[in-house]
Amino acid sequence: MFEAIEKILDLKKFKEEIFKGKIFVFQKSQFTLDLIQEIKTEISSEYDGELEKIHYLDECETISMNLVSNLKNSKIFKELFKSFLIERGFYNNNSYWDQFRIRIAPAEDKFNYREASRISSHRDTWGTNIHQQINWWGPISSVDETNTMIFYPEFFSKPVKNSTSTWDLNTYLDHRKRNDFSYPSAPQMLEELPEQVKILPVTIQPGEILCFSGCHLHSSSKQKSEKTRFSFEIRTICQQDLDDKSQAPNTDCDLKWQFPKIFRNINDNSPLKFTR
Ligand SMILES: [Fe+2]
């Protein structure tokens, strides 16, 4: 299900495969290695220990929260990421992206701050209802089955119960503006997956970058781990896919609206807008 790739030769075919559920792993290059190095350098100005062992510190949660918030949407990370998109044949000058985020998944599942915690099962499209959305994800520290991200491949096309029919991005953003974190930051899954559900753990190396449809059901590993995981992520939407209605199937998202405004044009930073 994971397919290694160096460069996209046929962008249309690549997108079709993504929107059917295929998951690609872009191989390392100088740009991706520079990106990891740059992120590590920025992290080291606030925490210079071994990344996988940050949970041994008493103040681990505070440091993690600060790192996540201080490194959010860094210009230099985005520039390097854009260079990566160009060198691989993905970027065609009319695409949008959301924020470039560093995420810290603690060895023990005990923290609440969203981007410094483990994340339960979800589809990223539950938050936007835009099925052209493509996710990019890469580890910064080493990952194994216990501390990585996992996919539930059978559920790419199988619906699960979720709270999209009652969740609203604007309500969440209003709460957040008031520093009120009581409203969930994204819709939640409202059922348990079967015990024997097939899982696909992502065990790629720093410098390799995963690319997948935002419709995939995924979560942080549920296993106990000895290692904290640092990773980065960003999402893109291409205008061409919006124009062509080239997209993944909407399996179970019941949001009333689409929420394009978290996406900005890569070239001029103008917000993505839909007329309705
Ligand atoms: Fe996600």
PDB file of N, CA and C and ligand atoms in Angstrom, residues 122 124 135 218 235, ligand 1:
ATOM      1  N   HIS A 122      -9.272   9.645  12.936  1.00  0.00           N
ATOM      2  CA  HIS A 122      -9.997  10.715  12.248  1.00  0.00           C
ATOM      3  C   HIS A 122      -9.620  10.729  10.766  1.00  0.00           C
ATOM      4  N   ASP A 124      -8.753  13.806   8.003  1.00  0.00           N
ATOM      5  CA  ASP A 124      -8.507  15.257   8.004  1.00  0.00           C
ATOM      6  C   ASP A 124      -9.640  16.004   7.295  1.00  0.00           C
ATOM      7  N   ASN A 135      -2.574  15.232   2.116  1.00  0.00           N
ATOM      8  CA  ASN A 135      -1.774  15.394   3.332  1.00  0.00           C
ATOM      9  C   ASN A 135      -0.319  14.991   3.085  1.00  0.00           C
ATOM     10  N   HIS A 218      -6.993   7.640  10.011  1.00  0.00           N
ATOM     11  CA  HIS A 218      -5.683   7.395  10.614  1.00  0.00           C
ATOM     12  C   HIS A 218      -5.662   7.918  12.040  1.00  0.00           C
ATOM     13  N   ARG A 235      -0.944  20.341   4.608  1.00  0.00           N
ATOM     14  CA  ARG A 235      -1.934  19.847   3.651  1.00  0.00           C
ATOM     15  C   ARG A 235      -1.957  20.766   2.437  1.00  0.00           C
TER      16      ARG A 235
HETATM   17 FE    FE B   1      -4.619  13.752  10.554  1.00  0.00          FE
END
